[in-house]
Coordinates of C-alpha atoms in Angstrom, one line a residue:
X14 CA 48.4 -70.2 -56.5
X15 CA 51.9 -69.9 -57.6
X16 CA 52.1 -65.9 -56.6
X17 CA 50.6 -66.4 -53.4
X18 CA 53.1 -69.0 -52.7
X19 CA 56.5 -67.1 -53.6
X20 CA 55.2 -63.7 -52.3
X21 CA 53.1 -64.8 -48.7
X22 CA 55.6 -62.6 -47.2
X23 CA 56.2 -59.3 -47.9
X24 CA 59.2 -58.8 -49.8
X25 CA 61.1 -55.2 -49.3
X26 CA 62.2 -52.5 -51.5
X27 CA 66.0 -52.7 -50.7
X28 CA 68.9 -50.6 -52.1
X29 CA 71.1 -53.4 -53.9
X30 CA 74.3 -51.0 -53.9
X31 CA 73.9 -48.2 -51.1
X32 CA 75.5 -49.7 -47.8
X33 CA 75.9 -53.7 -49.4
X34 CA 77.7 -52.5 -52.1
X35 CA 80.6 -55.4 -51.9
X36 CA 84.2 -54.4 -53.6
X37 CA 86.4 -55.9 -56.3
X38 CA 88.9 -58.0 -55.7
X39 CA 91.8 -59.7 -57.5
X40 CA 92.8 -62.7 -55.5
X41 CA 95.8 -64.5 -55.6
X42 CA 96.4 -67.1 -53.2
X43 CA 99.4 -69.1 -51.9
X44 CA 97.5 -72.2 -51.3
X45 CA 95.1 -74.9 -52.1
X46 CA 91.4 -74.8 -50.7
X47 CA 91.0 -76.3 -47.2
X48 CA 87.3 -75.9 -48.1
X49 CA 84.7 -74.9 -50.5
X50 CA 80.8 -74.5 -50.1
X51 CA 79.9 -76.2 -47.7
X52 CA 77.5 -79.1 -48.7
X53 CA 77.2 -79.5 -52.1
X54 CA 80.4 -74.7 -54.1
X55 CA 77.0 -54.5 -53.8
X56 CA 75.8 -56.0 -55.9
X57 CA 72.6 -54.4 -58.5
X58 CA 72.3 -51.2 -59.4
X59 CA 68.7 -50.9 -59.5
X60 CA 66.1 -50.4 -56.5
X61 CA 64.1 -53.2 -57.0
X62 CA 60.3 -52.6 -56.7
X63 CA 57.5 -55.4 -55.1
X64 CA 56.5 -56.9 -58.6
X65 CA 54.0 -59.3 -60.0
X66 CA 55.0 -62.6 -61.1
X67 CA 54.8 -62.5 -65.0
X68 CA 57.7 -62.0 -67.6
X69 CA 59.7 -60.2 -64.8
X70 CA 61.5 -62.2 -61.8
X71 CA 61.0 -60.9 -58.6
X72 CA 63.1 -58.8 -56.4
X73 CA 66.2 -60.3 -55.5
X74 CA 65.5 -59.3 -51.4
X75 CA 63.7 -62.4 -50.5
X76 CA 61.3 -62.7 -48.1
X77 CA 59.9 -67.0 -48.2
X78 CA 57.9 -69.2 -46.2
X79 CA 60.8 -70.2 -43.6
X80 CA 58.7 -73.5 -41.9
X81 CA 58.9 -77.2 -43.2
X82 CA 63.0 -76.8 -43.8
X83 CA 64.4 -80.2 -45.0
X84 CA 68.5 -80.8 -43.3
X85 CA 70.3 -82.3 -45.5
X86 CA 72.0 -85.3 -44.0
X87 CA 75.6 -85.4 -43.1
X88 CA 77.9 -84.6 -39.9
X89 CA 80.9 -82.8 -41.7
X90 CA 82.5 -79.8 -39.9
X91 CA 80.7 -77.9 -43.4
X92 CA 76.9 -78.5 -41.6
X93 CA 78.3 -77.1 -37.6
X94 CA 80.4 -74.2 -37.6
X95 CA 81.5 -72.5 -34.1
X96 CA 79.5 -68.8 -34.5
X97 CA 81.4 -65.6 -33.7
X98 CA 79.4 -64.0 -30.5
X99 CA 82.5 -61.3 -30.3
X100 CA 80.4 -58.1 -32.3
X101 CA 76.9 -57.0 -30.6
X102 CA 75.9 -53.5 -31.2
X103 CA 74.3 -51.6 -29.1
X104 CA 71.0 -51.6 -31.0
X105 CA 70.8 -55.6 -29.8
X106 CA 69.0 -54.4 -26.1
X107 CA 66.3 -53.3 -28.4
X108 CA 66.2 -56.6 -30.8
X109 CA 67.2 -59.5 -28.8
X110 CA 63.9 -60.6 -28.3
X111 CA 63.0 -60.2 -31.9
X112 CA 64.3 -63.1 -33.6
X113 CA 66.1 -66.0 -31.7
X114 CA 68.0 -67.5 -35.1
X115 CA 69.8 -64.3 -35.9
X116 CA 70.3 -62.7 -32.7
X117 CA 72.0 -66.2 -31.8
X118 CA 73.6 -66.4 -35.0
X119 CA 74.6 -63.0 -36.3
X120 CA 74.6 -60.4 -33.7
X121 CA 75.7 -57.8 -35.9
X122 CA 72.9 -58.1 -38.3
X123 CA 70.8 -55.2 -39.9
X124 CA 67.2 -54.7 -39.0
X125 CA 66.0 -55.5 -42.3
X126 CA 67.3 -59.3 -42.3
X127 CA 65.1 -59.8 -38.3
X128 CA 62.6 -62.1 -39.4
X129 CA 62.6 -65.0 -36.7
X130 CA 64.2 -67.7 -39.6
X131 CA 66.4 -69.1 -41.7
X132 CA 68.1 -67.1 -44.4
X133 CA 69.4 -67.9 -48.0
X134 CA 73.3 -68.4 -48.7
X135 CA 72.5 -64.9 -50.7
X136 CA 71.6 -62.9 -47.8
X137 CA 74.2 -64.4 -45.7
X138 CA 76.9 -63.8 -48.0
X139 CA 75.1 -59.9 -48.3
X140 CA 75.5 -59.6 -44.6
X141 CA 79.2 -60.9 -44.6
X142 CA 81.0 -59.0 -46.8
X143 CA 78.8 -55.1 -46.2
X144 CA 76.9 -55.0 -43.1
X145 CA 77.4 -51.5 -42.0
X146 CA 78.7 -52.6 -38.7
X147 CA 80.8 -55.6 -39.1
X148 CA 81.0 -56.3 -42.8
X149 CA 84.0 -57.7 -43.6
X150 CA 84.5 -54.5 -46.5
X151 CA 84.0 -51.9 -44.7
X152 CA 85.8 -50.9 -42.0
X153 CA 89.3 -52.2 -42.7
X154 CA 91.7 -52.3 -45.7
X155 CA 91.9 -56.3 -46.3
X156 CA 93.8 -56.0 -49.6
X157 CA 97.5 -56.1 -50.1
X158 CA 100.4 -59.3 -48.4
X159 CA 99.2 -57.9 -45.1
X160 CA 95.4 -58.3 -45.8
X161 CA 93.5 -61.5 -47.1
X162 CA 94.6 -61.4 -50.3
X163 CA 96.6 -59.5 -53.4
X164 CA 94.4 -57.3 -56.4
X165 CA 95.7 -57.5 -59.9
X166 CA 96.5 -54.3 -60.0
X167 CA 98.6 -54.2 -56.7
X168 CA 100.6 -56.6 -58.4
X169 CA 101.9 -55.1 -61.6
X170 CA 101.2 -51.4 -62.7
X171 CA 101.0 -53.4 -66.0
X172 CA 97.3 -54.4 -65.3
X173 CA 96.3 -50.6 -64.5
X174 CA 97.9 -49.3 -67.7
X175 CA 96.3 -52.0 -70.3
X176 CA 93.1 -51.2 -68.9
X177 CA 94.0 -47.4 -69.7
X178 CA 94.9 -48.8 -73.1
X179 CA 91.4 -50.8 -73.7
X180 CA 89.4 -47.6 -72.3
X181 CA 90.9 -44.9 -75.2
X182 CA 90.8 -47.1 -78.0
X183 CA 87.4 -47.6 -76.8
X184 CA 87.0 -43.4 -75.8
X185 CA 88.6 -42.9 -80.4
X186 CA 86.2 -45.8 -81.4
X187 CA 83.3 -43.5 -79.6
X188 CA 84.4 -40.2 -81.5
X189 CA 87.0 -38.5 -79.0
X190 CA 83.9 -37.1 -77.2
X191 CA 84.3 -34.0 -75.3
X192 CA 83.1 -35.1 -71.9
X193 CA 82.5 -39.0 -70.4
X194 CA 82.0 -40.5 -67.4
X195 CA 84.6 -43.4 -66.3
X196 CA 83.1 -45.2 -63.8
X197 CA 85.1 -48.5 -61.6
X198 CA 82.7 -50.7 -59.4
X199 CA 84.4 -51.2 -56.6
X200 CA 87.7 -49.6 -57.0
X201 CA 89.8 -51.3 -54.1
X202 CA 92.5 -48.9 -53.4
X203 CA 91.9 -46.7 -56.1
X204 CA 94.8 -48.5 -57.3
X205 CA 93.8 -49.8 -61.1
X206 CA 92.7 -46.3 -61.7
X207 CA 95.7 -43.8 -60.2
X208 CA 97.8 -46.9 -62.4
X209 CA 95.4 -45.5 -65.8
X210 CA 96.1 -41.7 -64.8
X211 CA 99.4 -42.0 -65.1
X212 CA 100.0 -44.0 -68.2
X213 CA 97.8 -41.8 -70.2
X214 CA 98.4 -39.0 -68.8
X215 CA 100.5 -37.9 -71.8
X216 CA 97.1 -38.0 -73.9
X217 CA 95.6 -34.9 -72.4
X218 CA 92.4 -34.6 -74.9
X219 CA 91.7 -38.1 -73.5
X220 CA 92.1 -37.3 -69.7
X221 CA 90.6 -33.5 -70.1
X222 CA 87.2 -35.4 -71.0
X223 CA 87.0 -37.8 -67.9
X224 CA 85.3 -37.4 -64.8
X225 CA 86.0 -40.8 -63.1
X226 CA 83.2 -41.6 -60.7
X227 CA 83.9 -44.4 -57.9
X228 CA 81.1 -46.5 -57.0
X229 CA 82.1 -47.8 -53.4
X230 CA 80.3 -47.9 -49.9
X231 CA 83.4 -48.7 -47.3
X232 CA 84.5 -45.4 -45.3
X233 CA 88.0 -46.8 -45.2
X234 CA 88.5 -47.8 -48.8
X235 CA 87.4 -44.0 -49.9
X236 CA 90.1 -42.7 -47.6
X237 CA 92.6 -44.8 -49.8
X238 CA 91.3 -44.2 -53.0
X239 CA 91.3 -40.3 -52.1
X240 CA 94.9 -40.5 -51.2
X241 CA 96.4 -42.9 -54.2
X242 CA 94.5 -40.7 -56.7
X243 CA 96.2 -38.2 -55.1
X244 CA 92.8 -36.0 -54.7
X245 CA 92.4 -32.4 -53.7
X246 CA 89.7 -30.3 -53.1
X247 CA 89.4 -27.5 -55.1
X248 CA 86.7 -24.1 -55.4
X249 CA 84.2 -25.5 -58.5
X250 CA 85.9 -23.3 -61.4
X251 CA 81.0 -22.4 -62.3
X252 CA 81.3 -19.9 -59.2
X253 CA 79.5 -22.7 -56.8
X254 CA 79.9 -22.3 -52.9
X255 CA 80.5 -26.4 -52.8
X256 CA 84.2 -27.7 -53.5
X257 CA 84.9 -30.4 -55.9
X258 CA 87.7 -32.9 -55.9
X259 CA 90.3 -33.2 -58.7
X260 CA 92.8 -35.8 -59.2
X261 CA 96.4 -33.9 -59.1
X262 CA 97.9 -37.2 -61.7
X263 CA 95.7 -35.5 -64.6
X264 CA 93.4 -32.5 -63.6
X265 CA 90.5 -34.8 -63.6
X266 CA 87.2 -34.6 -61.7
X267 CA 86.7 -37.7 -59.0
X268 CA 83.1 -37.9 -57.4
X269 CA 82.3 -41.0 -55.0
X270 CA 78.7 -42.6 -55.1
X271 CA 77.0 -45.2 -53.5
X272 CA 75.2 -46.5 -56.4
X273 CA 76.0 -46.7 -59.8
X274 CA 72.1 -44.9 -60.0
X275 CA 73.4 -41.9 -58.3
X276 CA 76.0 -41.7 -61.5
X277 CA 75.2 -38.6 -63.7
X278 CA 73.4 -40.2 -66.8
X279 CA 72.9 -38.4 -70.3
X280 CA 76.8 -38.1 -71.6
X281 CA 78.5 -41.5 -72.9
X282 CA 80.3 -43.6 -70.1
X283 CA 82.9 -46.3 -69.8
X284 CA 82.0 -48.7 -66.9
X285 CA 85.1 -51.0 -65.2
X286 CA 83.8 -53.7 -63.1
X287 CA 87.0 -55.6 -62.5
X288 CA 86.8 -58.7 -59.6
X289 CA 83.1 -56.9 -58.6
X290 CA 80.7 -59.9 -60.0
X291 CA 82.5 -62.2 -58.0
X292 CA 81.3 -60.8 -54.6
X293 CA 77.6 -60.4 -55.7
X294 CA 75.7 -62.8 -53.5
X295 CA 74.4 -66.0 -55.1
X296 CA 71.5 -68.2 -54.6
X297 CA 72.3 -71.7 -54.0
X298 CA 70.4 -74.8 -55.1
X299 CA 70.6 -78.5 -54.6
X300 CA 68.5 -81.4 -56.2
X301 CA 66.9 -83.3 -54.5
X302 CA 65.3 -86.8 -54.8
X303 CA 61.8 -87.7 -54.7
X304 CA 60.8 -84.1 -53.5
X305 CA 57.1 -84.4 -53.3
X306 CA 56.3 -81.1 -51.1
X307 CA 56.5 -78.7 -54.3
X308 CA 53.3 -78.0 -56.1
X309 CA 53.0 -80.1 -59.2
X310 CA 53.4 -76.6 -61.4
X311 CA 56.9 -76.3 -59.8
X312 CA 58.0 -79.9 -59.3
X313 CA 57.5 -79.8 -62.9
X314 CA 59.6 -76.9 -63.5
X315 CA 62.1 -77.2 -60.9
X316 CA 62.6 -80.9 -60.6
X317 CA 62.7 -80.7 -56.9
X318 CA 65.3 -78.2 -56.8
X319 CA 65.4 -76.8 -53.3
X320 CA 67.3 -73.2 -52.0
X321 CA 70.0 -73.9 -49.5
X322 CA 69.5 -72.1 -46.6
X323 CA 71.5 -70.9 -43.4
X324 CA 70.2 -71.6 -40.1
X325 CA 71.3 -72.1 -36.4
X326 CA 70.3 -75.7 -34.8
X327 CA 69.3 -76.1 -31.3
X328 CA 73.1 -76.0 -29.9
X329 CA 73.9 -72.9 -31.1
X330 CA 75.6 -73.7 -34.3
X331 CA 75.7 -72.7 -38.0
X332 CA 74.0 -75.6 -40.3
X333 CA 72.6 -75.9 -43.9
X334 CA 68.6 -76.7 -44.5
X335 CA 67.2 -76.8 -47.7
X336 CA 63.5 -75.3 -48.2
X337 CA 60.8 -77.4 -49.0
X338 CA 58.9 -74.9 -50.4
X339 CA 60.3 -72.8 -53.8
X340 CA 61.5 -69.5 -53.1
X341 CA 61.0 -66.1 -55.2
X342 CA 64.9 -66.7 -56.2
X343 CA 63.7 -70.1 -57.7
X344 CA 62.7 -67.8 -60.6
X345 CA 66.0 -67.0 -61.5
X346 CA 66.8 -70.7 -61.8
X347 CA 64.4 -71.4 -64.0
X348 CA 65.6 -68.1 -66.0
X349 CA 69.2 -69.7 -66.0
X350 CA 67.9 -72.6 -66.9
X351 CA 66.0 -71.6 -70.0
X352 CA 69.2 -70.1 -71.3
X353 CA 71.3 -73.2 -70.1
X354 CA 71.7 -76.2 -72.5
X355 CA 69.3 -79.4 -71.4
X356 CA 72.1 -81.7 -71.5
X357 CA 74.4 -79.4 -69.4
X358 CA 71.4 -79.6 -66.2
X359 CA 71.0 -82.8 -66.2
X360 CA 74.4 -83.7 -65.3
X361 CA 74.3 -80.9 -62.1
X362 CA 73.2 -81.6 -58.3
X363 CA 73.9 -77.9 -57.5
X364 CA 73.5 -75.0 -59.1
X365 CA 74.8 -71.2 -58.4
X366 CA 72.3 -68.4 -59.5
X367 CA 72.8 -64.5 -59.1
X368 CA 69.8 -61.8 -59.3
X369 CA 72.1 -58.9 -58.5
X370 CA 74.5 -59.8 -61.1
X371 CA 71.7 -60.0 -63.7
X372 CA 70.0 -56.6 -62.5
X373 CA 73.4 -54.9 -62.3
X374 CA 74.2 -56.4 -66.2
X375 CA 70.5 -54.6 -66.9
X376 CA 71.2 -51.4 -65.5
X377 CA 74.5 -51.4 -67.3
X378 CA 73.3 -52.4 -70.7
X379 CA 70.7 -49.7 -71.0
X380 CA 73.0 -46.8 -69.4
X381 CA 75.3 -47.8 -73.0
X382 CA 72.4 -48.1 -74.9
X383 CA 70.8 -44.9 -74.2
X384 CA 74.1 -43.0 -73.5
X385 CA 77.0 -44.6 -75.6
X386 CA 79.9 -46.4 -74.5
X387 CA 80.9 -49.7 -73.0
X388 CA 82.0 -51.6 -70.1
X389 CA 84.6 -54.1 -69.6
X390 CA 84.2 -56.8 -66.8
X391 CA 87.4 -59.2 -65.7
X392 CA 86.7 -61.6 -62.9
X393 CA 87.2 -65.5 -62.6
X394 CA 84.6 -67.5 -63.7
X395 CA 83.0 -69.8 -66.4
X396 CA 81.6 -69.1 -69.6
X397 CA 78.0 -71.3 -68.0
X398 CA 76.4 -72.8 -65.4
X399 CA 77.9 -72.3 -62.5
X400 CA 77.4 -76.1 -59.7
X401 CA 79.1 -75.2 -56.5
X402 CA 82.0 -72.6 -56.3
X403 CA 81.7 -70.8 -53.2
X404 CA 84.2 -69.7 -51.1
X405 CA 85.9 -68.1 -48.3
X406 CA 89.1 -66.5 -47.5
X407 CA 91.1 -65.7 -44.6
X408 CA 94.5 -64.2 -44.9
X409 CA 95.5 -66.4 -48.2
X410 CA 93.8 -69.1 -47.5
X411 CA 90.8 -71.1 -47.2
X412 CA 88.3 -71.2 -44.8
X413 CA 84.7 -72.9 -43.9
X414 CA 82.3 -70.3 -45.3
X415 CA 80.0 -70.4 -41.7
X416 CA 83.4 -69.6 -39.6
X417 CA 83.4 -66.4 -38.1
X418 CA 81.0 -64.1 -40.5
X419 CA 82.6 -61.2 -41.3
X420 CA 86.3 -62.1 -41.1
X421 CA 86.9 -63.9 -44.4
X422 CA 86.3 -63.1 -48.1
X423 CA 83.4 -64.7 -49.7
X424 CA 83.0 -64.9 -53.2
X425 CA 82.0 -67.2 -56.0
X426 CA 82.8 -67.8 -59.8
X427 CA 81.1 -65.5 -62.5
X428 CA 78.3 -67.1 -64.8
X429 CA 79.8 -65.1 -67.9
X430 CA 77.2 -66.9 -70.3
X431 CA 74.1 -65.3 -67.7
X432 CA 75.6 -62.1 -68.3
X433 CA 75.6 -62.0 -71.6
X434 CA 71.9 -62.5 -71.7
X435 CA 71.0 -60.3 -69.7
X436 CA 72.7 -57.8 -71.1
X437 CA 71.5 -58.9 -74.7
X438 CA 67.4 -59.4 -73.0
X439 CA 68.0 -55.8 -71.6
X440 CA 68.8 -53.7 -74.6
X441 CA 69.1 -54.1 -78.6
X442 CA 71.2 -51.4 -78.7
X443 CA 74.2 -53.1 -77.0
X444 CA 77.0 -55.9 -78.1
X445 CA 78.1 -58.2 -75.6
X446 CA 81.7 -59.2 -77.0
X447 CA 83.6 -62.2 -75.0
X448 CA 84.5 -63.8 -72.6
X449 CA 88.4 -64.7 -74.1
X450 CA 91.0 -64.6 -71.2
X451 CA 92.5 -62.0 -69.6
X452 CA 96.1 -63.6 -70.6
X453 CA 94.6 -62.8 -74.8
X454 CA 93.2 -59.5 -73.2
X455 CA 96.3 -58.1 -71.6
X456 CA 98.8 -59.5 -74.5
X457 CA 96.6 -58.2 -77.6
X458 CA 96.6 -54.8 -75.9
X459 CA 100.2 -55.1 -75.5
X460 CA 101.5 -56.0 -72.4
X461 CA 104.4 -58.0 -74.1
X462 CA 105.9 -54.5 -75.1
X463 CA 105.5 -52.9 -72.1
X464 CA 107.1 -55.3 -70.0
X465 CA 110.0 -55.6 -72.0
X466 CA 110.4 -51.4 -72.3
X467 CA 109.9 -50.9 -68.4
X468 CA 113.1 -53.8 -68.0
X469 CA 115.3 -52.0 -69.9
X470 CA 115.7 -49.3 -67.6
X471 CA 115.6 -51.1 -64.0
X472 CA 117.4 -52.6 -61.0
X473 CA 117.4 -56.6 -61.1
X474 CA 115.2 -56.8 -57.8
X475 CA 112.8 -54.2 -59.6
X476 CA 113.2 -56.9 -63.1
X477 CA 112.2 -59.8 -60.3
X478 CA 108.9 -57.9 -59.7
X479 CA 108.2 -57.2 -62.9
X480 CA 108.6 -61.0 -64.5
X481 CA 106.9 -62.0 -61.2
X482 CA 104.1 -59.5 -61.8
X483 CA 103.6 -60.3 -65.7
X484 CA 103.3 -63.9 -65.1
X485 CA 100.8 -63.5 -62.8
X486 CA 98.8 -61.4 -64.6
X487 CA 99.1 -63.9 -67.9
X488 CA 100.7 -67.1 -67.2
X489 CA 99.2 -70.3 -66.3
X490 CA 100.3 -72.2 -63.3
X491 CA 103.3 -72.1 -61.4
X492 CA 105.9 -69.7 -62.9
X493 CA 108.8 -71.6 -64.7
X494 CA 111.6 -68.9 -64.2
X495 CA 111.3 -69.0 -60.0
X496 CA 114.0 -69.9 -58.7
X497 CA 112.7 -68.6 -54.7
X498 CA 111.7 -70.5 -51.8
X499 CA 109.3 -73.6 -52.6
X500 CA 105.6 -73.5 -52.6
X501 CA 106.0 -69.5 -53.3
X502 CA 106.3 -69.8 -56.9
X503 CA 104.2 -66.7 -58.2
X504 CA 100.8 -68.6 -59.7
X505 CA 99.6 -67.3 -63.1
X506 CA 95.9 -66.0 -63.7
X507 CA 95.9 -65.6 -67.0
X508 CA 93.4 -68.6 -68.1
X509 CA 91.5 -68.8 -65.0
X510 CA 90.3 -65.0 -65.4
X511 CA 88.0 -64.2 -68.0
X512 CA 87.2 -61.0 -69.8
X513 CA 84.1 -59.5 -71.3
X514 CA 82.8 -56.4 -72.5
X515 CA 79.3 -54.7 -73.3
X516 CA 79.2 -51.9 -76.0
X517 CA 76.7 -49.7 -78.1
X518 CA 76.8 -51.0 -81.4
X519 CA 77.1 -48.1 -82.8
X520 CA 80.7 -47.8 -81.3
X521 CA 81.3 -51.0 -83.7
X522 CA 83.6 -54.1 -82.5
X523 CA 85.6 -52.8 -79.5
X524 CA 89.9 -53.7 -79.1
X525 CA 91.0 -56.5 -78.4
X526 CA 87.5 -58.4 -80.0
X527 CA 87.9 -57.5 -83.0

């Protein structure tokens, strides 16, 4: 009863990087949240199949029985936001008639989400931030003072170089081998790596063995990262009729994929996924009293959790329902919640899961386990359950999450304790190591040092950035030394942002973990 229930409508085989792949990010903000979720706070690297329910969650494309949907009471401006009607393709003369919610509600919308109904906060947040179209990724450069907001490693070179650090103590630890893929998840700017060239670009054994693979989707990001890895194309040195793209900071090979998949497997790898968990979507839940429509096998499991969903009322505008029927993601809560502490449920009346983030962790775990090597994620986040965390961002600051899809940032906090498991559940060959915080990260690999030797030999404007840069990247709070304009002090993210790696265990206990 329970499979036809969660799988009466077809689900589809969708790519979970390929055109959705969202990007990192490193935020930093200049001011307090107007607004969080609103109601209660790409993506995997695997093609997921159809599958059976048994020890195996479903896909994370979900396809759920969209009638019977419960709105939640309230009035607030978070239940009716104003919808953006500005971006219609051309495909929409053929469509229109298909599906009244999302042609009303999110005229740039692919064909695959047309299916005359609500949709989850996942597939919402999917359709945001990578829509082909109108995503909010792909067609513009939203990082930087003039974007929406500032990456770590636009902020200090510092961050770029540690990172270089972590990955050859990590490359010695491994055996110096001849030839390894370095691979960043959404590389931004291309910034964090062209930052990693260039400080070890002294160790040429190191760099020789690279070819750096960037996993990104946006047309106009690639542009950048070509140009600040300062990329040529050069006559493949095997005879081949194809050119090949070198990096003129060290020599190295750069190849751009859509997926992490289409990555050349078989030769040990070192994975960066910094600020990329963040803007996986997530699955939202909310508890709710007295629910007596779920079958007694699920009320029993669930506890009348119910999947927030996004819908258009009557008059046009955006609103949150909550299904009263369990949806295919509601196996991933009860997944999180077997590896969540009974105590720590009980006190939550929402909950943030994310399928993508535990079938990327998979497809990462058993790439190191089979090939060697490690990966090193940095995002903000919590070491747990994650209740309600949300969020949307409009040119450094925050917005309603339902105003004007496709203009702001959405992202939410990292469930650093679900990665680890599924990293663990994937593989026995791997060590998940972590989280500590990226202000014990970047210090033990020696940032300290290298702030005080790049001072020694600079301009006092250039000493400004640097102490403004360092205490963002490892302080906590507002920085004590500012003496600027106020309500500009430079805010530190050294506690709020967490770090964590995944390594073969043969490769022993990597730096700074140890």
């Amino acid at each position: 009863m329970l499979k036809r229930l969660l799988f009466q409508a077809s689900t589809q085989r969708r790519s979970l990087f390929g055109a959705s792949a969202p990007l990192s990010r490193c935020r930093q903000y200049s001011s307090s949240p107007a607004s969080t979720s609103q109601s209660s706070n790409s993506t995997s690297v695997e093609h997921l199949e159809d599958r059976e329910v048994s020890t195996t969650p479903p896909s994370a494309a979900i396809s759920i029985d969209r009638s019977g949907l419960y709105n939640p009471p309230g009035t607030s401006p978070f239940y009716s936001i104003p919808m953006n009607r500005h971006r219609v393709p051309s495909l929409l003369s053929i469509l229109r008639a298909s599906s009244r919610f999302l042609i009303a509600a999110f005229p740039y919308m692919s064909i695959s989400c047309f299916r005359g109904g609500p949709i989850s906060v996942a597939e919402y947040m999917e359709e945001v931030l990578t829509n082909p179209k109108a995503g909010f990724y792909i067609n513009r450069d939203v990082f930087g003072t003039e974007g929406d907001f500032i990456t770590s490693p636009e902020v200090s070179q510092m961050f770029g170089e540690m990172v270089g650090v972590w990955a050859m103590c990590l490359w010695e630890q491994m055996g110096q081998p001849k030839k390894i893929n370095l691979v960043e998840l959404g590389p931004g700017r291309g910034t964090l790596l062209a930052d990693l060239l260039r400080g070890a670009s002294k160790f040429r054994n190191f760099t020789d063995s690279l070819h750096i693979h960037m996993v990104e989707c946006s047309p106009t990001l690639k542009k950048l990262q070509y140009q600040n890895l300062l990329c040529i194309n050069k006559n493949d040195t095997d005879g081949d009729a194809e050119e090949h793209i070198i990096s003129r900071l060290t020599g190295t090979s750069v190849s751009w994929h859509a997926t992490l998949e289409q990555v050349p497997a078989g030769i040990p790898t070192i994975i960066i996924a910094h600020e990329f968990y963040d803007a996986l979507p997530v699955h939202q839940f909310q508890y709710r009293e007295h629910q007596i429509d779920f079958f007694i096998y699920m009320q029993r499991a669930s506890r009348g959790w119910c999947e927030k969903m996004v819908d258009v009322a009557e008059n046009s505008i955006f609103q949150f329902v909550l299904s009263k029927q369990p949806t295919p993601a509601t196996l991933y809560l009860l997944k999180r919640f077997k590896w969540a502490e009974n105590e720590d449920i009980g006190k939550l009346e929402q909950v943030e899961v994310c399928p993508k983030a535990m079938e990327l962790t998979q497809e990462i775990a058993k790439r190191i386990g089979s090939d060697g090597g490690g990966a090193l994620i940095i995002d903000y986040g919590l070491n747990g359950i994650v209740s309600d965390s949300l969020q949307a961002i409009r040119k450094h600051g925050f917005v309603n999450i339902l105003d004007n899809p496709g203009t702001a940032d959405l992202s939410a906090y990292v469930d650093f304790a679900a990665i680890r498991h599924s990293a663990e559940e994937a593989s026995d060959d791997v060590a998940v190591n972590g989280p500590m915080t990226q202000s014990q990260f970047l210090g033990s690999l020696g940032i300290n040092f290298r702030v005080e030797a790049l001072m020694e030999n600079c301009t006092d404007e250039q000493a400004d950035s640097l102490r403004t840069g360092y205490w963002r990247l490892v302080g906590e709070g507002e920085a004590p030394f500012w003496e600027g304009p106020e309500g500009q002090a430079p805010i530190g993210m050294g506690t709020r942002y967490l770090a964590m790696t995944i390594v073969n265990k043969k490769q022993g206990v990597p730096i700074p973990f140890q």
